[in-house]
């Protein structure tokens, strides 16, 4: 008899691009006012950016970073705290299942969706450990897409 876990996991197919390494480049928070569990920063004022390295066809890897800045370019009296977070993910590509020519586009659109939950967790944790109401970044809308096969052309019937 199979366990429920193995039955459920059998329904999922692994993606041809996998996160193989994850790390933190920067975690920074500075309180601009006395800590207060009733004070939070505005998540809409966060500047979130992503970038990626060129795809390395020899190692079949690409590095993608996601970062958050809050209150960095503002007067400190405007925000309860200043925060900077930068995270790095290294992804490995199975070229037999994913064309290398599409990797840079995937790094811009797909990789940030994978790294964003880690960014949310670090923003939440840093702000709460500093004594403020935790900063809860909004969930992202994940675009759905469907790959459709081109309809096969019918062979002309002889007359």
mmCIF file of C-alpha atoms in Angstrom:
data_model
loop_
_atom_site.group_PDB
_atom_site.id
_atom_site.type_symbol
_atom_site.label_atom_id
_atom_site.label_comp_id
_atom_site.label_asym_id
_atom_site.label_seq_id
_atom_site.Cartn_x
_atom_site.Cartn_y
_atom_site.Cartn_z
ATOM 1 C CA UNK A 1 0.000 0.000 0.000
ATOM 2 C CA UNK A 2 1.360 3.426 -0.969
ATOM 3 C CA UNK A 3 1.393 6.250 1.507
ATOM 4 C CA UNK A 4 -0.686 9.339 0.754
ATOM 5 C CA UNK A 5 2.476 11.370 0.293
ATOM 6 C CA UNK A 6 3.820 9.138 -2.440
ATOM 7 C CA UNK A 7 0.406 8.978 -4.110
ATOM 8 C CA UNK A 8 0.121 12.761 -4.158
ATOM 9 C CA UNK A 9 3.696 13.398 -5.253
ATOM 10 C CA UNK A 10 3.244 11.027 -8.176
ATOM 11 C CA UNK A 11 0.855 13.584 -9.696
ATOM 12 C CA UNK A 12 3.545 16.260 -9.916
ATOM 13 C CA UNK A 13 6.303 16.421 -12.479
ATOM 14 C CA UNK A 14 9.473 18.300 -11.582
ATOM 15 C CA UNK A 15 10.199 21.460 -13.531
ATOM 16 C CA UNK A 16 13.202 21.370 -15.898
ATOM 17 C CA UNK A 17 14.742 24.301 -13.985
ATOM 18 C CA UNK A 18 15.519 23.672 -10.334
ATOM 19 C CA UNK A 19 16.729 25.900 -7.500
ATOM 20 C CA UNK A 20 19.945 24.210 -6.378
ATOM 21 C CA UNK A 21 21.468 26.878 -4.120
ATOM 22 C CA UNK A 22 19.972 29.694 -2.118
ATOM 23 C CA UNK A 23 21.674 32.364 -0.069
ATOM 24 C CA UNK A 24 21.415 35.750 1.540
ATOM 25 C CA UNK A 25 23.580 38.554 0.218
ATOM 26 C CA UNK A 26 22.235 41.233 2.572
ATOM 27 C CA UNK A 27 19.885 41.508 5.547
ATOM 28 C CA UNK A 28 19.713 44.992 7.046
ATOM 29 C CA UNK A 29 17.229 46.769 9.258
ATOM 30 C CA UNK A 30 17.592 49.997 11.200
ATOM 31 C CA UNK A 31 14.919 51.282 13.534
ATOM 32 C CA UNK A 32 14.140 54.965 13.021
ATOM 33 C CA UNK A 33 11.748 55.198 15.990
ATOM 34 C CA UNK A 34 11.391 53.245 19.237
ATOM 35 C CA UNK A 35 10.063 49.746 18.452
ATOM 36 C CA UNK A 36 6.284 49.483 18.630
ATOM 37 C CA UNK A 37 4.310 46.314 17.903
ATOM 38 C CA UNK A 38 1.426 48.471 16.643
ATOM 39 C CA UNK A 39 3.534 50.190 13.961
ATOM 40 C CA UNK A 40 4.200 48.734 10.545
ATOM 41 C CA UNK A 41 5.692 50.077 7.360
ATOM 42 C CA UNK A 42 3.591 50.398 4.230
ATOM 43 C CA UNK A 43 4.284 47.336 2.042
ATOM 44 C CA UNK A 44 3.370 49.412 -1.037
ATOM 45 C CA UNK A 45 6.357 51.661 -0.357
ATOM 46 C CA UNK A 46 8.797 48.759 -0.791
ATOM 47 C CA UNK A 47 11.003 48.847 -3.862
ATOM 48 C CA UNK A 48 11.411 45.257 -5.079
ATOM 49 C CA UNK A 49 13.839 44.492 -7.895
ATOM 50 C CA UNK A 50 15.257 41.451 -9.600
ATOM 51 C CA UNK A 51 18.293 40.793 -11.756
ATOM 52 C CA UNK A 52 20.068 37.813 -13.236
ATOM 53 C CA UNK A 53 23.444 36.756 -14.498
ATOM 54 C CA UNK A 54 23.938 35.586 -18.067
ATOM 55 C CA UNK A 55 23.082 31.904 -18.558
ATOM 56 C CA UNK A 56 26.205 29.720 -18.338
ATOM 57 C CA UNK A 57 25.769 26.968 -20.929
ATOM 58 C CA UNK A 58 28.796 25.049 -19.614
ATOM 59 C CA UNK A 59 27.463 24.629 -16.070
ATOM 60 C CA UNK A 60 23.819 24.928 -17.215
ATOM 61 C CA UNK A 61 23.224 27.452 -14.437
ATOM 62 C CA UNK A 62 21.895 30.955 -13.976
ATOM 63 C CA UNK A 63 21.978 33.141 -10.880
ATOM 64 C CA UNK A 64 18.967 35.305 -10.034
ATOM 65 C CA UNK A 65 18.706 37.885 -7.267
ATOM 66 C CA UNK A 66 15.684 39.509 -5.686
ATOM 67 C CA UNK A 67 15.952 42.500 -3.419
ATOM 68 C CA UNK A 68 13.836 44.793 -1.315
ATOM 69 C CA UNK A 69 14.514 48.340 -0.191
ATOM 70 C CA UNK A 70 12.291 50.203 2.218
ATOM 71 C CA UNK A 71 12.877 53.788 3.306
ATOM 72 C CA UNK A 72 16.406 53.876 1.907
ATOM 73 C CA UNK A 73 15.950 57.072 -0.111
ATOM 74 C CA UNK A 74 13.440 58.701 2.257
ATOM 75 C CA UNK A 75 13.808 60.936 5.243
ATOM 76 C CA UNK A 76 14.082 58.598 8.235
ATOM 77 C CA UNK A 77 11.207 60.410 9.936
ATOM 78 C CA UNK A 78 8.874 59.185 7.142
ATOM 79 C CA UNK A 79 9.328 55.449 7.814
ATOM 80 C CA UNK A 80 9.504 53.493 11.102
ATOM 81 C CA UNK A 81 12.527 51.560 9.887
ATOM 82 C CA UNK A 82 14.869 51.239 6.968
ATOM 83 C CA UNK A 83 15.267 47.786 5.463
ATOM 84 C CA UNK A 84 17.408 46.196 2.747
ATOM 85 C CA UNK A 85 17.254 42.547 1.770
ATOM 86 C CA UNK A 86 18.988 40.825 -1.126
ATOM 87 C CA UNK A 87 18.641 37.111 -1.811
ATOM 88 C CA UNK A 88 20.373 34.954 -4.416
ATOM 89 C CA UNK A 89 19.179 31.780 -6.094
ATOM 90 C CA UNK A 90 21.202 29.553 -8.399
ATOM 91 C CA UNK A 91 19.136 27.535 -10.815
ATOM 92 C CA UNK A 92 20.194 24.543 -12.886
ATOM 93 C CA UNK A 93 18.593 23.861 -16.257
ATOM 94 C CA UNK A 94 17.834 20.488 -17.800
ATOM 95 C CA UNK A 95 18.456 21.472 -21.416
ATOM 96 C CA UNK A 96 16.858 18.273 -22.679
ATOM 97 C CA UNK A 97 13.537 19.588 -21.345
ATOM 98 C CA UNK A 98 13.989 23.375 -21.503
ATOM 99 C CA UNK A 99 15.530 25.288 -24.400
ATOM 100 C CA UNK A 100 18.508 27.432 -23.308
ATOM 101 C CA UNK A 101 17.283 30.287 -25.492
ATOM 102 C CA UNK A 102 14.280 30.726 -23.163
ATOM 103 C CA UNK A 103 16.261 30.726 -19.893
ATOM 104 C CA UNK A 104 16.843 34.514 -19.731
ATOM 105 C CA UNK A 105 13.108 35.158 -20.151
ATOM 106 C CA UNK A 106 12.304 32.538 -17.491
ATOM 107 C CA UNK A 107 14.865 34.193 -15.162
ATOM 108 C CA UNK A 108 12.975 37.503 -15.498
ATOM 109 C CA UNK A 109 9.464 36.069 -15.110
ATOM 110 C CA UNK A 110 9.598 32.673 -13.383
ATOM 111 C CA UNK A 111 12.538 32.834 -10.997
ATOM 112 C CA UNK A 112 11.254 35.885 -9.053
ATOM 113 C CA UNK A 113 8.033 33.979 -8.319
ATOM 114 C CA UNK A 114 10.121 31.197 -6.785
ATOM 115 C CA UNK A 115 12.322 33.551 -4.735
ATOM 116 C CA UNK A 116 9.543 35.931 -3.608
ATOM 117 C CA UNK A 117 8.271 33.738 -0.719
ATOM 118 C CA UNK A 118 11.781 33.742 0.759
ATOM 119 C CA UNK A 119 11.833 37.549 0.495
ATOM 120 C CA UNK A 120 8.421 37.761 2.209
ATOM 121 C CA UNK A 121 9.668 35.572 5.063
ATOM 122 C CA UNK A 122 12.815 37.656 5.618
ATOM 123 C CA UNK A 123 10.865 40.952 5.553
ATOM 124 C CA UNK A 124 8.323 39.519 8.011
ATOM 125 C CA UNK A 125 11.014 38.118 10.318
ATOM 126 C CA UNK A 126 13.308 41.153 10.336
ATOM 127 C CA UNK A 127 10.538 43.630 11.054
ATOM 128 C CA UNK A 128 9.035 41.526 13.848
ATOM 129 C CA UNK A 129 12.423 40.784 15.454
ATOM 130 C CA UNK A 130 13.083 44.525 15.478
ATOM 131 C CA UNK A 131 9.944 44.988 17.606
ATOM 132 C CA UNK A 132 7.468 46.216 14.996
ATOM 133 C CA UNK A 133 4.266 44.755 13.628
ATOM 134 C CA UNK A 134 5.545 42.312 10.991
ATOM 135 C CA UNK A 135 5.805 43.622 7.439
ATOM 136 C CA UNK A 136 3.636 41.364 5.331
ATOM 137 C CA UNK A 137 4.339 41.723 1.632
ATOM 138 C CA UNK A 138 1.330 41.040 -0.574
ATOM 139 C CA UNK A 139 0.939 37.795 -2.447
ATOM 140 C CA UNK A 140 1.735 37.972 -6.123
ATOM 141 C CA UNK A 141 -0.653 37.083 -8.865
ATOM 142 C CA UNK A 142 0.855 34.158 -10.720
ATOM 143 C CA UNK A 143 0.156 34.325 -14.428
ATOM 144 C CA UNK A 144 -1.361 31.129 -15.719
ATOM 145 C CA UNK A 145 -0.538 29.837 -19.113
ATOM 146 C CA UNK A 146 -1.361 26.824 -21.153
ATOM 147 C CA UNK A 147 0.764 25.289 -23.842
ATOM 148 C CA UNK A 148 -1.430 24.302 -26.722
ATOM 149 C CA UNK A 149 -0.371 22.068 -29.519
ATOM 150 C CA UNK A 150 -0.928 23.388 -32.990
ATOM 151 C CA UNK A 151 -3.846 21.652 -34.653
ATOM 152 C CA UNK A 152 -2.726 19.013 -37.081
ATOM 153 C CA UNK A 153 -3.524 19.806 -40.654
ATOM 154 C CA UNK A 154 -5.847 17.402 -42.314
ATOM 155 C CA UNK A 155 -4.496 15.768 -45.404
ATOM 156 C CA UNK A 156 -6.297 16.750 -48.533
ATOM 157 C CA UNK A 157 -8.633 14.059 -49.762
ATOM 158 C CA UNK A 158 -8.057 12.998 -53.350
ATOM 159 C CA UNK A 159 -10.894 14.014 -55.676
#
